[in-house]
Tab-separated table of C-alpha atoms and ligand atoms in Angstrom:
chain	number	residue	atom	x	y	z
A	1	MET	CA	0.000	0.000	0.000
A	2	TYR	CA	2.752	2.408	1.032
A	3	LYS	CA	4.699	1.636	-2.153
A	4	TYR	CA	1.569	2.178	-4.203
A	5	PHE	CA	1.150	5.693	-2.784
A	6	GLN	CA	4.782	6.421	-3.328
A	7	VAL	CA	4.363	5.577	-7.014
A	8	ILE	CA	1.367	7.888	-7.258
A	9	ILE	CA	3.220	10.727	-5.576
A	10	VAL	CA	6.266	10.294	-7.798
A	11	SER	CA	4.132	10.241	-10.935
A	12	LEU	CA	2.239	13.336	-9.759
A	13	ILE	CA	5.529	15.155	-9.343
A	14	LEU	CA	6.595	14.007	-12.814
A	15	VAL	CA	3.332	15.191	-14.329
A	16	SER	CA	3.614	18.622	-12.735
A	17	CYS	CA	7.227	19.009	-13.876
A	18	LYS	CA	6.364	17.947	-17.388
A	19	SER	CA	4.605	21.189	-18.284
A	20	THR	CA	7.981	22.932	-18.617
A	21	GLU	CA	9.501	20.302	-20.840
A	22	GLU	CA	6.455	19.804	-22.979
A	23	PHE	CA	5.553	23.434	-23.564
A	24	THR	CA	4.820	23.527	-27.297
A	25	GLY	CA	3.954	27.177	-27.834
A	26	PHE	CA	1.301	29.803	-27.190
A	27	SER	CA	-2.026	29.657	-29.003
A	28	TYR	CA	-0.690	32.026	-31.695
A	29	ASP	CA	2.555	30.078	-32.206
A	30	PRO	CA	3.104	27.870	-35.245
A	31	PRO	CA	3.890	24.198	-34.519
A	32	ASP	CA	7.372	23.188	-33.316
A	33	VAL	CA	8.209	26.780	-32.285
A	34	THR	CA	10.160	25.624	-29.232
A	35	ASN	CA	12.569	23.606	-31.388
A	36	THR	CA	15.121	26.408	-31.727
A	37	THR	CA	17.896	24.700	-33.654
A	38	ASP	CA	18.779	26.431	-36.938
A	39	LYS	CA	16.187	26.399	-39.692
A	40	VAL	CA	16.685	27.325	-43.351
A	41	ILE	CA	15.695	30.868	-44.305
A	42	GLN	CA	14.862	32.161	-47.765
A	43	GLU	CA	16.866	35.305	-48.430
A	44	GLN	CA	15.102	37.874	-50.593
A	45	ALA	CA	16.884	38.838	-53.832
A	46	ARG	CA	18.043	42.427	-53.360
A	47	ARG	CA	17.074	44.371	-56.467
A	48	THR	CA	15.326	47.355	-58.019
A	49	ILE	CA	12.357	46.550	-60.250
A	50	GLY	CA	10.790	48.894	-62.818
A	51	VAL	CA	7.171	48.336	-63.962
A	52	ASP	CA	4.276	50.120	-65.699
A	53	SER	CA	4.304	53.315	-67.738
A	54	PRO	CA	5.216	55.977	-66.735
A	55	LYS	CA	7.732	53.839	-64.880
A	56	VAL	CA	7.374	52.959	-61.209
A	57	TRP	CA	10.589	51.832	-59.521
A	58	ILE	CA	10.557	49.658	-56.396
A	59	SER	CA	13.695	48.697	-54.496
A	60	ASN	CA	14.624	46.580	-51.494
A	61	GLU	CA	18.331	47.467	-51.643
A	62	PHE	CA	18.625	48.883	-48.114
A	63	ASP	CA	18.689	47.647	-44.513
A	64	GLY	CA	15.297	46.710	-43.103
A	65	ALA	CA	13.756	46.207	-46.567
A	66	ARG	CA	11.339	43.399	-47.361
A	67	MET	CA	9.895	43.141	-50.885
A	68	ASN	CA	10.030	39.901	-52.839
A	69	ASP	CA	8.460	40.726	-56.196
A	70	VAL	CA	6.397	43.290	-58.122
A	71	TYR	CA	3.783	43.034	-60.898
A	72	ALA	CA	1.909	45.770	-62.778
A	73	TYR	CA	-1.604	45.169	-64.112
A	74	GLY	CA	-1.979	48.004	-66.617
A	75	ASP	CA	-4.704	49.800	-64.651
A	76	SER	CA	-2.161	51.692	-62.506
A	77	THR	CA	-2.249	48.876	-59.943
A	78	VAL	CA	1.182	47.753	-58.821
A	79	GLU	CA	1.188	44.579	-56.750
A	80	VAL	CA	4.003	44.130	-54.235
A	81	PHE	CA	4.581	40.555	-53.068
A	82	VAL	CA	5.929	40.035	-49.585
A	83	ALA	CA	7.131	36.708	-48.213
A	84	PRO	CA	8.520	35.791	-44.785
A	85	GLU	CA	12.062	34.606	-44.058
A	86	ASN	CA	10.747	31.063	-43.498
A	87	GLY	CA	7.621	29.295	-42.342
A	88	PRO	CA	5.513	28.460	-40.530
A	89	ILE	CA	5.508	31.880	-38.875
A	90	ASN	CA	3.179	34.195	-36.964
A	91	ASN	CA	1.028	36.638	-38.918
A	92	SER	CA	3.371	39.609	-38.599
A	93	PRO	CA	3.984	40.493	-42.261
A	94	TRP	CA	6.673	43.175	-42.295
A	95	TYR	CA	7.341	45.010	-45.543
A	96	ALA	CA	9.553	47.951	-46.456
A	97	PHE	CA	10.514	49.229	-49.891
A	98	LYS	CA	11.690	52.355	-51.670
A	99	ILE	CA	9.414	53.568	-54.417
A	100	TRP	CA	9.637	56.375	-56.979
A	101	SER	CA	8.598	57.253	-60.509
A	102	ASP	CA	10.244	58.907	-63.531
A	103	THR	CA	7.425	61.490	-63.532
A	104	VAL	CA	4.973	62.704	-60.918
A	105	ARG	CA	2.046	60.248	-60.934
A	106	MET	CA	-0.433	58.433	-58.729
A	107	ALA	CA	-0.101	54.710	-58.203
A	108	LYS	CA	-2.358	52.125	-56.629
A	109	ILE	CA	-0.244	49.715	-54.563
A	110	ARG	CA	-1.562	46.328	-53.523
A	111	LEU	CA	0.289	44.484	-50.759
A	112	ASN	CA	0.018	40.733	-51.232
A	113	TYR	CA	1.507	38.473	-48.551
A	114	LEU	CA	2.562	34.841	-48.835
A	115	ASP	CA	0.537	32.768	-46.339
A	116	ALA	CA	-0.420	35.831	-44.288
A	117	THR	CA	-2.957	38.637	-44.103
A	118	HIS	CA	-2.353	42.384	-43.962
A	119	ARG	CA	-1.517	43.718	-40.497
A	120	TYR	CA	0.592	46.930	-40.438
A	121	LEU	CA	-0.764	50.207	-41.840
A	122	PRO	CA	1.710	51.640	-44.419
A	123	LYS	CA	3.948	54.429	-43.095
A	124	LEU	CA	5.340	56.890	-45.651
A	125	GLN	CA	8.819	58.201	-44.946
A	126	SER	CA	10.852	60.738	-46.904
A	127	TRP	CA	14.507	61.726	-46.749
A	128	VAL	CA	14.763	64.851	-44.635
A	129	GLN	CA	17.571	67.399	-44.768
A	130	PRO	CA	19.366	68.761	-42.771
A	131	ASP	CA	18.805	65.766	-40.416
A	132	SER	CA	19.926	63.386	-43.202
A	133	MET	CA	17.480	60.713	-42.166
A	134	TRP	CA	14.241	59.010	-43.190
A	135	LYS	CA	11.343	60.587	-41.309
A	136	GLN	CA	7.772	59.422	-41.127
A	137	GLN	CA	5.388	61.837	-42.882
A	138	MET	CA	2.052	60.047	-42.681
A	139	GLU	CA	0.142	56.795	-42.434
A	140	LEU	CA	-1.637	55.743	-45.608
A	141	PRO	CA	-5.218	54.488	-45.265
A	142	VAL	CA	-5.809	51.108	-46.960
A	143	GLN	CA	-8.684	49.180	-48.426
A	144	TYR	CA	-8.512	45.751	-46.880
A	145	ASP	CA	-9.764	42.739	-48.809
A	146	SER	CA	-10.630	40.101	-46.237
A	147	ALA	CA	-11.089	37.398	-48.889
A	148	THR	CA	-7.463	37.642	-50.047
A	149	GLY	CA	-5.817	39.294	-47.006
A	150	THR	CA	-4.426	42.010	-49.315
A	151	ALA	CA	-4.421	45.767	-48.696
A	152	THR	CA	-4.559	48.475	-51.380
A	153	PHE	CA	-3.659	52.148	-51.090
A	154	ASP	CA	-3.015	55.171	-53.329
A	155	VAL	CA	0.207	57.101	-53.207
A	156	LEU	CA	1.655	60.055	-55.095
A	157	LEU	CA	5.049	59.239	-56.618
A	158	ALA	CA	7.800	61.516	-57.870
A	159	PRO	CA	11.450	61.109	-58.966
A	160	ASP	CA	12.574	61.443	-55.306
A	161	PRO	CA	12.256	58.027	-53.601
A	162	ILE	CA	10.082	57.534	-50.537
A	163	ILE	CA	10.089	54.528	-48.218
A	164	ILE	CA	6.861	52.693	-47.458
A	165	SER	CA	7.061	50.284	-44.542
A	166	GLY	CA	4.882	48.479	-42.012
A	167	GLN	CA	6.287	50.470	-39.098
A	168	PRO	CA	8.774	53.361	-38.981
A	169	LEU	CA	12.155	52.093	-40.139
A	170	HIS	CA	14.648	51.662	-37.270
A	171	THR	CA	17.557	49.448	-38.313
A	172	SER	CA	20.471	48.162	-36.242
A	173	SER	CA	22.900	50.839	-37.413
A	174	ASP	CA	20.426	53.557	-36.312
A	175	LEU	CA	20.715	52.505	-32.646
A	176	LEU	CA	23.848	54.497	-31.898
A	177	SER	CA	22.641	57.746	-33.480
A	178	THR	CA	19.183	57.388	-31.894
A	179	LEU	CA	20.702	56.930	-28.425
A	180	THR	CA	23.007	59.910	-29.014
A	181	HIS	CA	20.096	62.001	-30.296
A	182	ARG	CA	18.111	61.043	-27.159
A	183	GLY	CA	20.965	62.199	-24.938
A	184	VAL	CA	21.671	58.733	-23.539
A	185	LEU	CA	25.218	58.124	-24.735
A	186	ASP	CA	27.011	61.384	-23.885
A	187	ASN	CA	27.124	60.674	-20.156
A	188	SER	CA	30.051	59.462	-18.065
A	189	PHE	CA	27.722	57.002	-16.294
A	190	VAL	CA	26.649	55.283	-19.538
A	191	GLU	CA	28.817	52.614	-21.084
A	192	MET	CA	27.918	51.022	-24.404
A	193	LYS	CA	29.843	47.935	-25.350
A	194	GLU	CA	29.623	45.046	-27.762
A	195	ALA	CA	28.417	42.107	-25.683
A	196	GLY	CA	28.882	39.713	-28.585
A	197	LYS	CA	28.038	39.151	-32.202
A	198	SER	CA	24.835	38.021	-33.883
A	199	LYS	CA	24.725	34.958	-36.108
A	200	LEU	CA	25.859	37.041	-39.098
A	201	GLY	CA	28.425	39.044	-37.129
A	202	ARG	CA	26.492	42.215	-36.327
A	203	PRO	CA	27.253	43.696	-32.905
A	204	VAL	CA	24.811	42.947	-30.083
A	205	TRP	CA	25.103	46.032	-27.893
A	206	GLU	CA	24.882	46.161	-24.134
A	207	LEU	CA	24.320	49.437	-22.307
A	208	GLU	CA	25.281	49.804	-18.698
A	209	ILE	CA	23.849	52.808	-16.891
A	210	THR	CA	24.905	53.330	-13.287
A	211	GLU	CA	26.562	55.627	-10.808
A	212	VAL	CA	27.020	52.860	-8.244
A	213	ASP	CA	30.663	52.509	-7.240
A	214	PRO	CA	32.068	49.234	-8.657
A	215	ASN	CA	33.042	48.264	-5.074
A	216	GLU	CA	29.602	48.949	-3.602
A	217	LYS	CA	26.523	46.720	-3.572
A	218	GLY	CA	24.019	47.405	-6.341
A	219	PRO	CA	20.834	45.663	-7.515
A	220	VAL	CA	20.463	45.138	-11.288
A	221	LEU	CA	17.611	46.061	-13.615
A	222	ALA	CA	17.852	44.150	-16.921
A	223	ILE	CA	16.192	45.329	-20.132
A	224	VAL	CA	15.788	43.315	-23.352
A	225	SER	CA	14.202	44.589	-26.560
A	226	ARG	CA	13.658	43.960	-30.291
A	227	GLN	CA	13.768	40.184	-30.333
A	228	HIS	CA	11.012	40.476	-32.953
A	229	PRO	CA	11.945	42.851	-35.817
A	230	PRO	CA	8.573	44.478	-36.659
A	231	GLU	CA	7.855	45.308	-32.993
A	232	VAL	CA	9.058	48.886	-33.307
A	233	THR	CA	6.749	50.550	-30.769
A	234	GLY	CA	8.059	48.264	-27.992
A	235	TYR	CA	11.608	49.015	-29.115
A	236	LEU	CA	10.963	52.776	-29.041
A	237	ALA	CA	9.433	52.412	-25.564
A	238	SER	CA	12.646	50.729	-24.397
A	239	LEU	CA	14.723	53.626	-25.785
A	240	ILE	CA	12.497	56.159	-23.996
A	241	PHE	CA	13.044	54.129	-20.796
A	242	LEU	CA	16.816	54.375	-21.307
A	243	GLU	CA	16.469	58.113	-21.873
A	244	GLU	CA	14.585	58.511	-18.578
A	245	LEU	CA	17.059	56.288	-16.714
A	246	ALA	CA	19.891	58.498	-17.990
A	247	ALA	CA	18.032	61.787	-17.399
A	248	ASP	CA	19.390	64.736	-15.442
A	249	ASN	CA	16.878	64.879	-12.570
A	250	ALA	CA	16.758	63.931	-8.887
A	251	LEU	CA	14.799	60.687	-9.331
A	252	ALA	CA	17.018	59.323	-12.121
A	253	ARG	CA	20.168	60.330	-10.211
A	254	GLU	CA	18.987	58.562	-7.056
A	255	PHE	CA	18.112	55.533	-9.145
A	256	ARG	CA	21.522	55.468	-10.833
A	257	GLU	CA	23.277	55.883	-7.481
A	258	THR	CA	21.387	52.804	-6.218
A	259	PHE	CA	20.783	50.569	-9.254
A	260	VAL	CA	22.765	49.147	-12.147
A	261	VAL	CA	20.932	49.024	-15.505
A	262	LYS	CA	22.003	46.418	-18.047
A	263	ALA	CA	20.165	46.795	-21.341
A	264	PHE	CA	20.190	44.909	-24.651
A	265	PRO	CA	17.949	47.158	-26.765
A	266	MET	CA	18.579	45.514	-30.184
A	267	LEU	CA	18.796	41.767	-29.602
A	268	ASN	CA	17.976	40.670	-33.166
A	269	PRO	CA	20.036	42.988	-35.424
A	270	ASP	CA	20.210	40.453	-38.297
A	271	GLY	CA	16.444	39.973	-38.361
A	272	VAL	CA	15.865	43.733	-38.215
A	273	ASP	CA	18.272	44.559	-41.064
A	274	MET	CA	17.099	41.639	-43.216
A	275	GLY	CA	13.482	42.766	-42.902
A	276	HIS	CA	12.381	39.585	-41.137
A	277	TRP	CA	8.826	39.079	-39.920
A	278	ARG	CA	9.877	37.491	-36.619
A	279	HIS	CA	12.979	35.285	-36.659
A	280	ASN	CA	16.753	35.759	-36.436
A	281	ALA	CA	19.218	34.711	-39.157
A	282	GLY	CA	18.965	31.146	-37.798
A	283	GLY	CA	15.284	31.180	-38.790
A	284	VAL	CA	14.281	30.899	-35.124
A	285	ASP	CA	11.925	32.826	-32.854
A	286	LEU	CA	14.463	34.098	-30.302
A	287	ASN	CA	11.783	34.451	-27.646
A	288	ARG	CA	11.309	30.672	-27.586
A	289	ASP	CA	15.042	29.979	-27.122
A	290	TRP	CA	15.491	30.935	-23.445
A	291	GLU	CA	15.657	27.314	-22.297
A	292	ASN	CA	17.925	25.705	-24.889
A	293	PHE	CA	19.964	28.767	-25.937
A	294	ASN	CA	20.661	27.419	-29.428
A	295	GLN	CA	21.026	30.917	-30.905
A	296	PRO	CA	23.962	33.299	-30.372
A	297	GLU	CA	21.779	36.320	-29.524
A	298	THR	CA	20.024	34.711	-26.553
A	299	ARG	CA	23.296	33.097	-25.465
A	300	ILE	CA	24.945	36.540	-25.296
A	301	VAL	CA	22.439	37.744	-22.681
A	302	LYS	CA	22.750	34.519	-20.694
A	303	GLU	CA	26.547	34.632	-20.715
A	304	THR	CA	26.656	38.335	-19.813
A	305	LEU	CA	24.201	38.144	-16.922
A	306	GLU	CA	24.625	34.653	-15.487
A	307	PRO	CA	27.967	35.439	-13.771
A	308	LEU	CA	26.016	37.898	-11.563
A	309	LYS	CA	24.736	34.844	-9.672
A	310	ASN	CA	28.180	34.491	-8.107
A	311	SER	CA	28.748	38.187	-7.489
A	312	ASP	CA	28.858	39.522	-3.932
A	313	LEU	CA	28.166	43.057	-5.128
A	314	ARG	CA	25.620	42.706	-7.910
A	315	ARG	CA	22.233	41.087	-7.477
A	316	MET	CA	19.652	40.672	-10.236
A	317	PHE	CA	16.503	42.478	-9.084
A	318	TYR	CA	14.009	42.924	-11.942
A	319	ALA	CA	13.819	42.429	-15.715
A	320	ILE	CA	11.689	43.751	-18.573
A	321	ASP	CA	11.387	42.344	-22.096
A	322	PHE	CA	9.825	44.831	-24.566
A	323	HIS	CA	7.529	43.756	-27.424
A	324	SER	CA	4.608	45.055	-29.513
A	325	THR	CA	1.228	43.543	-30.296
A	326	ASN	CA	-2.285	44.730	-31.182
A	327	GLU	CA	-2.922	46.199	-27.700
A	328	ASN	CA	-1.092	47.562	-24.661
A	329	ILE	CA	-0.759	44.460	-22.535
A	330	PHE	CA	1.396	43.362	-19.620
A	331	TYR	CA	2.243	39.701	-19.193
A	332	PRO	CA	3.416	39.411	-15.574
A	333	ILE	CA	4.412	36.284	-13.736
A	334	ASN	CA	1.437	34.897	-11.783
A	335	GLU	CA	1.064	36.565	-8.400
A	336	GLU	CA	1.025	33.094	-6.770
A	337	VAL	CA	4.555	32.388	-7.991
A	338	LYS	CA	6.886	33.511	-5.225
A	339	THR	CA	9.709	35.687	-6.523
A	340	ASN	CA	12.347	37.683	-4.702
A	341	PRO	CA	11.613	40.590	-4.641
A	342	ASP	CA	7.936	39.706	-5.015
A	343	ASN	CA	5.143	41.223	-7.133
A	344	ILE	CA	7.117	44.213	-8.421
A	345	THR	CA	5.060	44.088	-11.621
A	346	GLN	CA	1.745	44.268	-9.741
A	347	GLN	CA	2.895	47.327	-7.761
A	348	TRP	CA	4.273	48.998	-10.866
A	349	VAL	CA	1.386	48.320	-13.275
A	350	GLU	CA	-1.070	49.819	-10.792
A	351	ARG	CA	0.901	53.092	-10.928
A	352	ILE	CA	1.202	53.043	-14.723
A	353	GLN	CA	-2.596	52.802	-14.927
A	354	GLU	CA	-3.113	55.577	-12.348
A	355	ASP	CA	-0.726	57.869	-14.230
A	356	ASN	CA	-2.293	57.212	-17.658
A	357	GLU	CA	-6.020	57.030	-17.052
A	358	GLU	CA	-6.976	57.666	-20.708
A	359	VAL	CA	-4.848	54.811	-22.038
A	360	VAL	CA	-6.197	51.246	-22.026
A	361	PHE	CA	-3.933	48.528	-20.619
A	362	ASN	CA	-4.634	44.849	-20.227
A	363	ILE	CA	-2.969	42.441	-17.839
A	364	GLU	CA	-2.678	38.717	-18.410
A	365	PRO	CA	-0.577	36.805	-15.887
A	366	PHE	CA	1.132	33.607	-17.028
A	367	ASP	CA	2.829	30.647	-15.443
A	368	THR	CA	6.579	30.279	-15.911
A	369	SER	CA	6.702	27.219	-18.174
A	370	SER	CA	7.359	28.759	-21.592
A	371	PRO	CA	10.959	29.253	-22.820
A	372	ILE	CA	10.692	33.049	-23.077
A	373	ALA	CA	13.034	35.761	-21.755
A	374	LYS	CA	10.878	36.704	-18.754
A	375	ASN	CA	10.744	33.129	-17.526
A	376	TRP	CA	14.498	32.672	-17.905
A	377	PHE	CA	15.017	35.654	-15.589
A	378	TYR	CA	12.717	33.993	-13.068
A	379	HIS	CA	14.291	30.527	-13.353
A	380	ALA	CA	17.894	31.792	-13.396
A	381	PHE	CA	17.625	34.406	-10.633
A	382	GLY	CA	14.303	33.823	-8.842
A	383	ILE	CA	13.305	37.413	-9.631
A	384	ASP	CA	10.074	38.917	-10.864
A	385	ALA	CA	10.056	39.932	-14.545
A	386	LEU	CA	7.664	41.289	-17.147
A	387	THR	CA	6.853	41.013	-20.845
A	388	TYR	CA	5.904	44.619	-21.688
A	389	GLU	CA	3.813	44.775	-24.876
A	390	VAL	CA	3.068	48.102	-26.552
A	391	ASP	CA	0.123	48.592	-28.927
A	392	ASP	CA	1.593	48.604	-32.446
A	393	GLN	CA	-0.867	51.371	-33.416
A	394	ILE	CA	-0.188	53.599	-30.398
A	395	SER	CA	0.094	57.318	-31.216
A	396	ASP	CA	3.499	58.995	-30.887
A	397	GLU	CA	2.094	61.175	-28.085
A	398	ASP	CA	0.772	58.238	-26.052
A	399	LEU	CA	3.968	56.271	-26.612
A	400	GLU	CA	6.060	59.155	-25.251
A	401	GLN	CA	3.741	59.912	-22.338
A	402	VAL	CA	3.190	56.321	-21.195
A	403	SER	CA	6.838	55.268	-21.597
A	404	ARG	CA	8.170	58.294	-19.686
A	405	SER	CA	5.703	57.988	-16.824
A	406	ALA	CA	6.181	54.185	-16.680
A	407	ALA	CA	9.961	54.573	-16.504
A	408	LYS	CA	9.574	57.066	-13.640
A	409	SER	CA	7.143	54.939	-11.645
A	410	LEU	CA	9.385	51.910	-12.222
A	411	MET	CA	12.328	53.778	-10.662
A	412	ARG	CA	10.179	54.681	-7.637
A	413	VAL	CA	8.846	51.133	-7.188
A	414	LEU	CA	12.312	49.596	-7.491
A	415	LEU	CA	13.852	52.088	-5.052
A	416	GLU	CA	11.080	51.412	-2.499
A	417	ASN	CA	11.517	47.656	-2.823
A	418	TRP	CA	15.296	47.878	-2.536
A	419	ASP	CA	14.850	49.970	0.643
A	420	LYS	CA	12.586	47.234	2.057
A	421	THR	CA	15.125	44.575	1.148
A	422	SER	CA	17.920	46.550	2.793
A	423	VAL	CA	15.898	46.959	6.019
A	424	GLU	CA	15.148	43.217	6.099
A	425	ASN	CA	18.830	42.476	5.599
B	501	LIG	ZN1	7.267	40.000	-29.653
C-alpha cells in the first residue's frame, strides 16, 4: 500500500514538472516553435524593379527592406509581393521598400503576402535634410480585402524616392545615433559595449547605466528589446526608458546611485536589417530559445548576466522584455509564484494605470513554463520579470507619455523595494 502511494506521488511530481519540458507554444505560435535549432531561411533577392508606364521603380536594396516581387496590371495597380524569411511563422507580415517614378504620378499599390494577411498600416517616410534621415510623414489608409488578405492604397510618386514600410524604419545601425540624439550616450555614467556578435556578425550592444561605485553593492535592472523585428513601438518604448534612466533629474540620479541598468535594446540585429517578420538569421523565434539557448543572440544575454549569480556586489533584481502587439498588454508572472523581490510588476502596473487614465492597458498573468526571456530571468535568478507589450498602433504622443511615466514609476517602485530589502537584511 505504502509503495503504491509512493508511485502515485512520484508520478504526480513528474506530471507537474512535465509542463515545462512539454511546452509547445502559445495559441498564436506555429507548430514546433520551441525547437530552436537552426532552420533554413529564404533570403530575398536584393534588387530594383521597374514596372508600368510611366515607370514605377521599387527597391529593397537597403537595410530593413522586405519586398520579394512586383507586378503591374496596366490599370495603374502595382502589386508588391511580400514573403517571410521562413515558415511556418506568426502573422506579422513586415514590408519595407523604396518607391519612386520617372514622372509625378499616382499609383495604386496592392500588398500581397505569402501565407499571411495584412496587419501593419503603411507608413510613408521621406529623406529629410538637414537631419539626413528618413522621417515618417504620414500613415496611408488602406482598403482591406478580407477574402485575399491584401491591402490596397493610393500614393503620389515623384522622382525622389520615398520609403513605405509596415512600421517606422529603425535598423540596427540607427541605434547608436538614436541613443546619441536622445541624450543617452554622452554621459560618463553610460557605457555602451559590444556584448557579442549576432549569427551574421552584427554587434549585439549592451548598455550599462549606473553611478554605483564598482566596489559597492548594487541591484540590477535588466532590459531586453527587439527580439522580434517588426515590434518597433516596444523598441521605441525601451529607448524612452533608457532616456529617462539616464536623465538629469533627482529621481534618475537617485536611481543610478542605487541601481545598475544592463540593457540589450537591439537583440535581433540580423532579423531587423534583413526585414524579417519574426525570426533571427537562424530562422528561429528568439523568444522561444530561453531554455535551450541554441542561438547566439540569446546566449549573449545569458553569458553576460549569469555570472552575476556568483557576485557579492551585484544582485539581479528585476527584468523587462519589450515587445509590440495589437494592444497595450502586460504579461506578468502569476502573483502566486513567489519571486524575490515579489510582485514588483503588480505594484508597478497599478501606478502606470493611475498615471495614464486615458490609455487602455490589459494584464494577463502567465505561469513560468514557456521558454521566453521573462521566464528565464525567473528561473535563473528567482526574480520577478515582465513582458511589456506596446500597442503597435499607439500614437506617438501616447507612446512618449506612457513610456516616460512608466519609466519614472518603475524607478520609484524599485527604489522602495530595494529599501525594504535593505531593512530586512
Ligand atoms: Zn514580440
